[in-house]
Amino acid sequence: MESSVLDPVDAQIVEILRSHGRISWRELSDRVHLAASSVAERVRRLEDRGVIAGYSARIAPAAIGRTVRAVVDVSLVPGDQADAFEARLSARGEVVLAAYVTGSADYTIVAECAGSEGLDEFVRWVRADEAVARTESKLMLRSVVG
């Protein structure tokens, strides 16, 4: 990705697309006060530069049976097993975010599971992994931002 500061119009386009990814060219052009063709060209350039990395749908977890959300902090055993652990973790459908972090844990994982049984199964799977030394789980009661 090209690293440069966005001009004010591109920054405005990016902010609008962050929350309204399916907005029409016409509505987007009205919001930034440019012709739709100019907006389309700016978006294409933002995509080419890697500023816009892709588009996705936000799915309501409960609508697909994932009624429990949790944060699981994971500490690995000493050694060089991180790449293998990350590969195994990326294959799990419950994982909506996994980050290598600083602090007392090596990873913070956000998982959406099918009820408490699904969370129990996921945490047991993580704890059984050969690379994992310790876990700490926190049930998310509600999202405040995001």
Short mmCIF file of N, CA and C in Angstrom, two decimals:
data_model
loop_
_atom_site.label_atom_id
_atom_site.label_comp_id
_atom_site.label_asym_id
_atom_site.label_seq_id
_atom_site.Cartn_x
_atom_site.Cartn_y
_atom_site.Cartn_z
N MET A 1 0.85 -1.18 0.00
CA MET A 1 0.00 0.00 0.00
C MET A 1 0.89 1.23 0.00
N GLU A 2 0.55 2.18 -0.81
CA GLU A 2 1.26 3.44 -0.87
C GLU A 2 0.94 4.23 0.40
N SER A 3 1.96 4.74 1.03
CA SER A 3 1.78 5.46 2.27
C SER A 3 1.84 6.95 2.01
N SER A 4 0.71 7.61 2.03
CA SER A 4 0.66 9.05 1.87
C SER A 4 -0.60 9.57 2.53
N VAL A 5 -0.56 10.84 2.83
CA VAL A 5 -1.71 11.47 3.46
C VAL A 5 -2.79 11.67 2.40
N LEU A 6 -4.02 11.43 2.77
CA LEU A 6 -5.14 11.62 1.85
C LEU A 6 -5.52 13.08 1.79
N ASP A 7 -5.93 13.52 0.60
CA ASP A 7 -6.46 14.88 0.53
C ASP A 7 -7.83 14.89 1.21
N PRO A 8 -8.35 16.06 1.53
CA PRO A 8 -9.61 16.13 2.30
C PRO A 8 -10.79 15.41 1.63
N VAL A 9 -10.90 15.45 0.31
CA VAL A 9 -12.01 14.79 -0.38
C VAL A 9 -11.87 13.27 -0.29
N ASP A 10 -10.65 12.76 -0.53
CA ASP A 10 -10.43 11.32 -0.41
C ASP A 10 -10.69 10.85 1.01
N ALA A 11 -10.27 11.63 2.00
CA ALA A 11 -10.51 11.28 3.40
C ALA A 11 -12.00 11.22 3.69
N GLN A 12 -12.75 12.16 3.13
CA GLN A 12 -14.20 12.17 3.32
C GLN A 12 -14.84 10.95 2.65
N ILE A 13 -14.38 10.61 1.46
CA ILE A 13 -14.90 9.43 0.75
C ILE A 13 -14.63 8.17 1.57
N VAL A 14 -13.42 8.03 2.08
CA VAL A 14 -13.06 6.85 2.88
C VAL A 14 -13.97 6.76 4.11
N GLU A 15 -14.18 7.86 4.80
CA GLU A 15 -15.03 7.83 6.00
C GLU A 15 -16.46 7.45 5.66
N ILE A 16 -16.99 7.94 4.57
CA ILE A 16 -18.35 7.59 4.16
C ILE A 16 -18.42 6.10 3.82
N LEU A 17 -17.44 5.60 3.05
CA LEU A 17 -17.46 4.19 2.65
C LEU A 17 -17.26 3.24 3.83
N ARG A 18 -16.56 3.69 4.88
CA ARG A 18 -16.38 2.84 6.07
C ARG A 18 -17.71 2.43 6.68
N SER A 19 -18.69 3.32 6.68
CA SER A 19 -19.97 2.98 7.30
C SER A 19 -21.08 2.73 6.28
N HIS A 20 -20.86 3.11 5.02
CA HIS A 20 -21.88 2.94 3.98
C HIS A 20 -21.24 2.38 2.71
N GLY A 21 -20.74 1.16 2.80
CA GLY A 21 -20.01 0.55 1.69
C GLY A 21 -20.83 0.31 0.44
N ARG A 22 -22.15 0.29 0.57
CA ARG A 22 -23.01 0.04 -0.60
C ARG A 22 -23.66 1.31 -1.14
N ILE A 23 -23.16 2.46 -0.72
CA ILE A 23 -23.72 3.73 -1.17
C ILE A 23 -23.58 3.84 -2.69
N SER A 24 -24.54 4.47 -3.33
CA SER A 24 -24.47 4.64 -4.78
C SER A 24 -23.46 5.75 -5.12
N TRP A 25 -22.96 5.70 -6.37
CA TRP A 25 -22.04 6.75 -6.81
C TRP A 25 -22.72 8.11 -6.71
N ARG A 26 -23.98 8.15 -7.07
CA ARG A 26 -24.71 9.43 -7.05
C ARG A 26 -24.81 9.99 -5.64
N GLU A 27 -25.19 9.15 -4.67
CA GLU A 27 -25.31 9.64 -3.30
C GLU A 27 -23.95 10.04 -2.74
N LEU A 28 -22.93 9.24 -3.04
CA LEU A 28 -21.59 9.57 -2.59
C LEU A 28 -21.12 10.89 -3.21
N SER A 29 -21.38 11.05 -4.50
CA SER A 29 -20.98 12.30 -5.17
C SER A 29 -21.72 13.50 -4.59
N ASP A 30 -22.99 13.32 -4.25
CA ASP A 30 -23.75 14.42 -3.62
C ASP A 30 -23.14 14.81 -2.28
N ARG A 31 -22.71 13.80 -1.51
CA ARG A 31 -22.14 14.08 -0.18
C ARG A 31 -20.80 14.81 -0.25
N VAL A 32 -20.00 14.52 -1.27
CA VAL A 32 -18.68 15.16 -1.36
C VAL A 32 -18.65 16.29 -2.39
N HIS A 33 -19.80 16.55 -3.03
CA HIS A 33 -19.96 17.68 -3.95
C HIS A 33 -19.04 17.59 -5.16
N LEU A 34 -18.99 16.39 -5.76
CA LEU A 34 -18.25 16.16 -7.00
C LEU A 34 -19.14 15.36 -7.95
N ALA A 35 -18.78 15.34 -9.22
CA ALA A 35 -19.49 14.53 -10.20
C ALA A 35 -19.29 13.05 -9.87
N ALA A 36 -20.30 12.25 -10.18
CA ALA A 36 -20.22 10.81 -9.90
C ALA A 36 -19.02 10.18 -10.60
N SER A 37 -18.70 10.61 -11.81
CA SER A 37 -17.54 10.04 -12.52
C SER A 37 -16.24 10.38 -11.79
N SER A 38 -16.14 11.56 -11.23
CA SER A 38 -14.94 11.95 -10.47
C SER A 38 -14.81 11.11 -9.19
N VAL A 39 -15.94 10.89 -8.54
CA VAL A 39 -15.94 10.08 -7.32
C VAL A 39 -15.55 8.65 -7.64
N ALA A 40 -16.10 8.10 -8.72
CA ALA A 40 -15.77 6.73 -9.12
C ALA A 40 -14.28 6.61 -9.41
N GLU A 41 -13.70 7.60 -10.07
CA GLU A 41 -12.26 7.57 -10.37
C GLU A 41 -11.45 7.67 -9.08
N ARG A 42 -11.86 8.50 -8.14
CA ARG A 42 -11.14 8.61 -6.87
C ARG A 42 -11.20 7.28 -6.11
N VAL A 43 -12.36 6.65 -6.08
CA VAL A 43 -12.50 5.37 -5.38
C VAL A 43 -11.62 4.33 -6.05
N ARG A 44 -11.58 4.30 -7.38
CA ARG A 44 -10.72 3.36 -8.10
C ARG A 44 -9.26 3.57 -7.72
N ARG A 45 -8.82 4.81 -7.66
CA ARG A 45 -7.43 5.10 -7.28
C ARG A 45 -7.16 4.69 -5.83
N LEU A 46 -8.13 4.93 -4.94
CA LEU A 46 -7.97 4.51 -3.54
C LEU A 46 -7.85 2.98 -3.45
N GLU A 47 -8.61 2.28 -4.27
CA GLU A 47 -8.51 0.81 -4.31
C GLU A 47 -7.15 0.39 -4.86
N ASP A 48 -6.71 1.02 -5.94
CA ASP A 48 -5.41 0.68 -6.56
C ASP A 48 -4.26 0.93 -5.60
N ARG A 49 -4.34 1.98 -4.81
CA ARG A 49 -3.28 2.31 -3.84
C ARG A 49 -3.33 1.44 -2.60
N GLY A 50 -4.41 0.67 -2.43
CA GLY A 50 -4.53 -0.19 -1.26
C GLY A 50 -5.13 0.52 -0.06
N VAL A 51 -5.58 1.75 -0.24
CA VAL A 51 -6.24 2.45 0.86
C VAL A 51 -7.56 1.75 1.18
N ILE A 52 -8.32 1.45 0.14
CA ILE A 52 -9.53 0.64 0.28
C ILE A 52 -9.12 -0.79 -0.06
N ALA A 53 -9.10 -1.65 0.96
CA ALA A 53 -8.59 -3.01 0.80
C ALA A 53 -9.67 -3.99 0.37
N GLY A 54 -10.93 -3.61 0.46
CA GLY A 54 -12.00 -4.51 0.07
C GLY A 54 -13.32 -4.07 0.67
N TYR A 55 -14.35 -4.81 0.38
CA TYR A 55 -15.70 -4.51 0.86
C TYR A 55 -16.26 -5.78 1.48
N SER A 56 -17.06 -5.62 2.52
CA SER A 56 -17.67 -6.79 3.14
C SER A 56 -18.99 -6.42 3.77
N ALA A 57 -19.75 -7.44 4.10
CA ALA A 57 -21.03 -7.25 4.77
C ALA A 57 -20.85 -7.45 6.27
N ARG A 58 -21.51 -6.63 7.05
CA ARG A 58 -21.52 -6.84 8.51
C ARG A 58 -22.73 -7.70 8.82
N ILE A 59 -22.49 -8.84 9.41
CA ILE A 59 -23.54 -9.81 9.68
C ILE A 59 -23.90 -9.74 11.15
N ALA A 60 -25.19 -9.76 11.46
CA ALA A 60 -25.64 -9.82 12.84
C ALA A 60 -25.35 -11.23 13.36
N PRO A 61 -24.44 -11.38 14.31
CA PRO A 61 -24.05 -12.72 14.77
C PRO A 61 -25.24 -13.57 15.23
N ALA A 62 -26.17 -12.97 15.95
CA ALA A 62 -27.31 -13.74 16.45
C ALA A 62 -28.16 -14.30 15.31
N ALA A 63 -28.19 -13.60 14.18
CA ALA A 63 -28.98 -14.05 13.03
C ALA A 63 -28.44 -15.34 12.44
N ILE A 64 -27.17 -15.66 12.70
CA ILE A 64 -26.59 -16.91 12.20
C ILE A 64 -26.25 -17.85 13.36
N GLY A 65 -26.91 -17.64 14.50
CA GLY A 65 -26.79 -18.56 15.62
C GLY A 65 -25.64 -18.31 16.56
N ARG A 66 -24.90 -17.25 16.35
CA ARG A 66 -23.77 -16.94 17.24
C ARG A 66 -24.22 -15.91 18.27
N THR A 67 -24.68 -16.42 19.38
CA THR A 67 -25.31 -15.58 20.40
C THR A 67 -24.38 -15.18 21.52
N VAL A 68 -23.16 -15.68 21.53
CA VAL A 68 -22.20 -15.37 22.58
C VAL A 68 -20.93 -14.83 21.94
N ARG A 69 -20.47 -13.70 22.46
CA ARG A 69 -19.21 -13.11 22.00
C ARG A 69 -18.26 -13.05 23.18
N ALA A 70 -17.02 -13.43 22.95
CA ALA A 70 -16.04 -13.44 24.04
C ALA A 70 -14.68 -12.98 23.54
N VAL A 71 -13.89 -12.50 24.49
CA VAL A 71 -12.50 -12.16 24.24
C VAL A 71 -11.67 -13.23 24.93
N VAL A 72 -10.76 -13.84 24.20
CA VAL A 72 -9.91 -14.88 24.76
C VAL A 72 -8.47 -14.43 24.58
N ASP A 73 -7.79 -14.21 25.71
CA ASP A 73 -6.36 -13.89 25.68
C ASP A 73 -5.58 -15.19 25.74
N VAL A 74 -4.56 -15.31 24.92
CA VAL A 74 -3.79 -16.55 24.81
C VAL A 74 -2.30 -16.24 24.97
N SER A 75 -1.65 -17.01 25.84
CA SER A 75 -0.19 -16.97 25.96
C SER A 75 0.36 -18.29 25.44
N LEU A 76 1.39 -18.19 24.61
CA LEU A 76 2.00 -19.38 24.03
C LEU A 76 3.16 -19.87 24.89
N VAL A 77 3.47 -21.15 24.75
CA VAL A 77 4.66 -21.70 25.39
C VAL A 77 5.87 -21.11 24.68
N PRO A 78 6.99 -20.99 25.38
CA PRO A 78 8.19 -20.48 24.70
C PRO A 78 8.58 -21.38 23.54
N GLY A 79 9.05 -20.77 22.48
CA GLY A 79 9.45 -21.52 21.29
C GLY A 79 8.96 -20.81 20.05
N ASP A 80 9.09 -21.46 18.94
CA ASP A 80 8.76 -20.86 17.65
C ASP A 80 7.55 -21.56 17.03
N GLN A 81 6.40 -21.47 17.71
CA GLN A 81 5.20 -22.14 17.22
C GLN A 81 4.12 -21.16 16.80
N ALA A 82 4.44 -19.86 16.80
CA ALA A 82 3.43 -18.84 16.53
C ALA A 82 2.80 -18.99 15.15
N ASP A 83 3.59 -19.20 14.10
CA ASP A 83 3.05 -19.30 12.75
C ASP A 83 2.06 -20.46 12.63
N ALA A 84 2.40 -21.60 13.20
CA ALA A 84 1.51 -22.76 13.15
C ALA A 84 0.24 -22.51 13.94
N PHE A 85 0.38 -21.88 15.11
CA PHE A 85 -0.80 -21.54 15.91
C PHE A 85 -1.71 -20.59 15.14
N GLU A 86 -1.14 -19.57 14.53
CA GLU A 86 -1.94 -18.61 13.76
C GLU A 86 -2.66 -19.28 12.60
N ALA A 87 -2.01 -20.22 11.95
CA ALA A 87 -2.64 -20.94 10.84
C ALA A 87 -3.83 -21.75 11.33
N ARG A 88 -3.66 -22.45 12.45
CA ARG A 88 -4.77 -23.23 13.01
C ARG A 88 -5.91 -22.31 13.44
N LEU A 89 -5.57 -21.19 14.03
CA LEU A 89 -6.57 -20.24 14.50
C LEU A 89 -7.37 -19.64 13.35
N SER A 90 -6.69 -19.33 12.25
CA SER A 90 -7.37 -18.70 11.11
C SER A 90 -8.38 -19.63 10.45
N ALA A 91 -8.28 -20.92 10.72
CA ALA A 91 -9.21 -21.89 10.14
C ALA A 91 -10.51 -22.00 10.93
N ARG A 92 -10.57 -21.37 12.09
CA ARG A 92 -11.76 -21.47 12.94
C ARG A 92 -12.77 -20.39 12.58
N GLY A 93 -13.98 -20.80 12.28
CA GLY A 93 -15.04 -19.87 11.89
C GLY A 93 -15.51 -18.95 13.00
N GLU A 94 -15.29 -19.32 14.25
CA GLU A 94 -15.75 -18.48 15.37
C GLU A 94 -14.92 -17.21 15.51
N VAL A 95 -13.71 -17.23 14.97
CA VAL A 95 -12.78 -16.12 15.18
C VAL A 95 -13.14 -14.96 14.26
N VAL A 96 -13.49 -13.81 14.85
CA VAL A 96 -13.77 -12.63 14.05
C VAL A 96 -12.62 -11.64 14.08
N LEU A 97 -11.73 -11.80 15.05
CA LEU A 97 -10.53 -10.97 15.13
C LEU A 97 -9.51 -11.72 15.95
N ALA A 98 -8.28 -11.73 15.49
CA ALA A 98 -7.18 -12.28 16.27
C ALA A 98 -6.01 -11.35 16.08
N ALA A 99 -5.42 -10.90 17.18
CA ALA A 99 -4.33 -9.94 17.10
C ALA A 99 -3.16 -10.38 17.97
N TYR A 100 -1.97 -10.25 17.44
CA TYR A 100 -0.74 -10.45 18.20
C TYR A 100 -0.55 -9.15 18.97
N VAL A 101 -0.46 -9.23 20.30
CA VAL A 101 -0.51 -8.04 21.14
C VAL A 101 0.66 -7.95 22.10
N THR A 102 0.82 -6.79 22.70
CA THR A 102 1.78 -6.61 23.78
C THR A 102 1.05 -6.84 25.09
N GLY A 103 1.78 -6.99 26.17
CA GLY A 103 1.17 -7.18 27.49
C GLY A 103 1.37 -8.59 27.99
N SER A 104 0.50 -8.99 28.88
CA SER A 104 0.68 -10.29 29.53
C SER A 104 0.32 -11.47 28.63
N ALA A 105 -0.47 -11.25 27.60
CA ALA A 105 -0.85 -12.31 26.66
C ALA A 105 -0.13 -12.09 25.34
N ASP A 106 -0.01 -13.14 24.55
CA ASP A 106 0.58 -13.03 23.22
C ASP A 106 -0.47 -12.66 22.16
N TYR A 107 -1.69 -13.17 22.34
CA TYR A 107 -2.77 -12.94 21.38
C TYR A 107 -4.04 -12.55 22.11
N THR A 108 -4.83 -11.71 21.47
CA THR A 108 -6.19 -11.44 21.90
C THR A 108 -7.10 -11.86 20.76
N ILE A 109 -8.06 -12.69 21.08
CA ILE A 109 -8.99 -13.25 20.09
C ILE A 109 -10.40 -12.81 20.45
N VAL A 110 -11.16 -12.36 19.46
CA VAL A 110 -12.59 -12.12 19.64
C VAL A 110 -13.29 -13.25 18.90
N ALA A 111 -14.11 -13.98 19.63
CA ALA A 111 -14.81 -15.13 19.05
C ALA A 111 -16.31 -14.96 19.21
N GLU A 112 -17.06 -15.31 18.19
CA GLU A 112 -18.52 -15.34 18.24
C GLU A 112 -18.93 -16.80 18.15
N CYS A 113 -19.68 -17.25 19.16
CA CYS A 113 -19.98 -18.68 19.28
C CYS A 113 -21.47 -18.93 19.41
N ALA A 114 -21.85 -20.17 19.12
CA ALA A 114 -23.24 -20.61 19.25
C ALA A 114 -23.51 -20.95 20.71
N GLY A 115 -23.88 -19.97 21.48
CA GLY A 115 -24.22 -20.17 22.88
C GLY A 115 -23.01 -20.49 23.74
N SER A 116 -23.30 -20.72 25.00
CA SER A 116 -22.22 -21.04 25.95
C SER A 116 -21.55 -22.37 25.60
N GLU A 117 -22.32 -23.29 25.01
CA GLU A 117 -21.74 -24.57 24.61
C GLU A 117 -20.69 -24.36 23.51
N GLY A 118 -21.00 -23.49 22.57
CA GLY A 118 -20.05 -23.20 21.49
C GLY A 118 -18.80 -22.51 22.02
N LEU A 119 -18.98 -21.60 22.98
CA LEU A 119 -17.82 -20.94 23.57
C LEU A 119 -16.98 -21.95 24.35
N ASP A 120 -17.63 -22.83 25.10
CA ASP A 120 -16.90 -23.85 25.84
C ASP A 120 -16.08 -24.72 24.89
N GLU A 121 -16.69 -25.13 23.79
CA GLU A 121 -15.99 -25.97 22.81
C GLU A 121 -14.79 -25.22 22.22
N PHE A 122 -14.98 -23.94 21.89
CA PHE A 122 -13.90 -23.16 21.31
C PHE A 122 -12.75 -22.97 22.31
N VAL A 123 -13.06 -22.62 23.55
CA VAL A 123 -12.01 -22.41 24.55
C VAL A 123 -11.28 -23.72 24.83
N ARG A 124 -12.01 -24.83 24.89
CA ARG A 124 -11.36 -26.13 25.08
C ARG A 124 -10.42 -26.45 23.92
N TRP A 125 -10.84 -26.12 22.70
CA TRP A 125 -9.99 -26.34 21.53
C TRP A 125 -8.71 -25.50 21.64
N VAL A 126 -8.85 -24.23 22.01
CA VAL A 126 -7.68 -23.36 22.15
C VAL A 126 -6.75 -23.91 23.22
N ARG A 127 -7.31 -24.27 24.37
CA ARG A 127 -6.48 -24.74 25.49
C ARG A 127 -5.78 -26.06 25.17
N ALA A 128 -6.35 -26.85 24.30
CA ALA A 128 -5.75 -28.14 23.95
C ALA A 128 -4.63 -28.00 22.92
N ASP A 129 -4.49 -26.82 22.33
CA ASP A 129 -3.46 -26.62 21.32
C ASP A 129 -2.08 -26.74 21.96
N GLU A 130 -1.20 -27.45 21.30
CA GLU A 130 0.15 -27.71 21.82
C GLU A 130 0.97 -26.44 22.06
N ALA A 131 0.65 -25.37 21.37
CA ALA A 131 1.42 -24.13 21.50
C ALA A 131 0.92 -23.25 22.64
N VAL A 132 -0.24 -23.56 23.21
CA VAL A 132 -0.88 -22.69 24.19
C VAL A 132 -0.45 -23.05 25.61
N ALA A 133 0.02 -22.04 26.33
CA ALA A 133 0.39 -22.22 27.74
C ALA A 133 -0.74 -21.80 28.67
N ARG A 134 -1.46 -20.72 28.31
CA ARG A 134 -2.47 -20.18 29.21
C ARG A 134 -3.52 -19.42 28.42
N THR A 135 -4.76 -19.44 28.90
CA THR A 135 -5.82 -18.63 28.32
C THR A 135 -6.55 -17.87 29.42
N GLU A 136 -7.16 -16.79 29.04
CA GLU A 136 -8.06 -16.06 29.93
C GLU A 136 -9.22 -15.58 29.07
N SER A 137 -10.44 -15.93 29.46
CA SER A 137 -11.62 -15.60 28.67
C SER A 137 -12.48 -14.58 29.38
N LYS A 138 -13.07 -13.71 28.58
CA LYS A 138 -13.99 -12.70 29.10
C LYS A 138 -15.23 -12.70 28.21
N LEU A 139 -16.39 -12.83 28.80
CA LEU A 139 -17.64 -12.79 28.07
C LEU A 139 -17.99 -11.33 27.80
N MET A 140 -18.30 -11.02 26.55
CA MET A 140 -18.70 -9.65 26.21
C MET A 140 -20.20 -9.53 26.44
N LEU A 141 -20.60 -8.59 27.28
CA LEU A 141 -22.01 -8.40 27.60
C LEU A 141 -22.73 -7.57 26.53
N ARG A 142 -22.06 -6.50 26.06
CA ARG A 142 -22.62 -5.69 24.98
C ARG A 142 -21.51 -4.84 24.40
N SER A 143 -21.68 -4.45 23.14
CA SER A 143 -20.73 -3.56 22.50
C SER A 143 -21.12 -2.12 22.81
N VAL A 144 -20.14 -1.32 23.10
CA VAL A 144 -20.39 0.09 23.40
C VAL A 144 -20.09 0.95 22.17
N VAL A 145 -19.00 0.63 21.45
CA VAL A 145 -18.61 1.32 20.24
C VAL A 145 -18.22 0.26 19.22
N GLY A 146 -18.63 0.44 17.98
CA GLY A 146 -18.18 -0.46 16.92
C GLY A 146 -19.02 -1.64 16.67
#
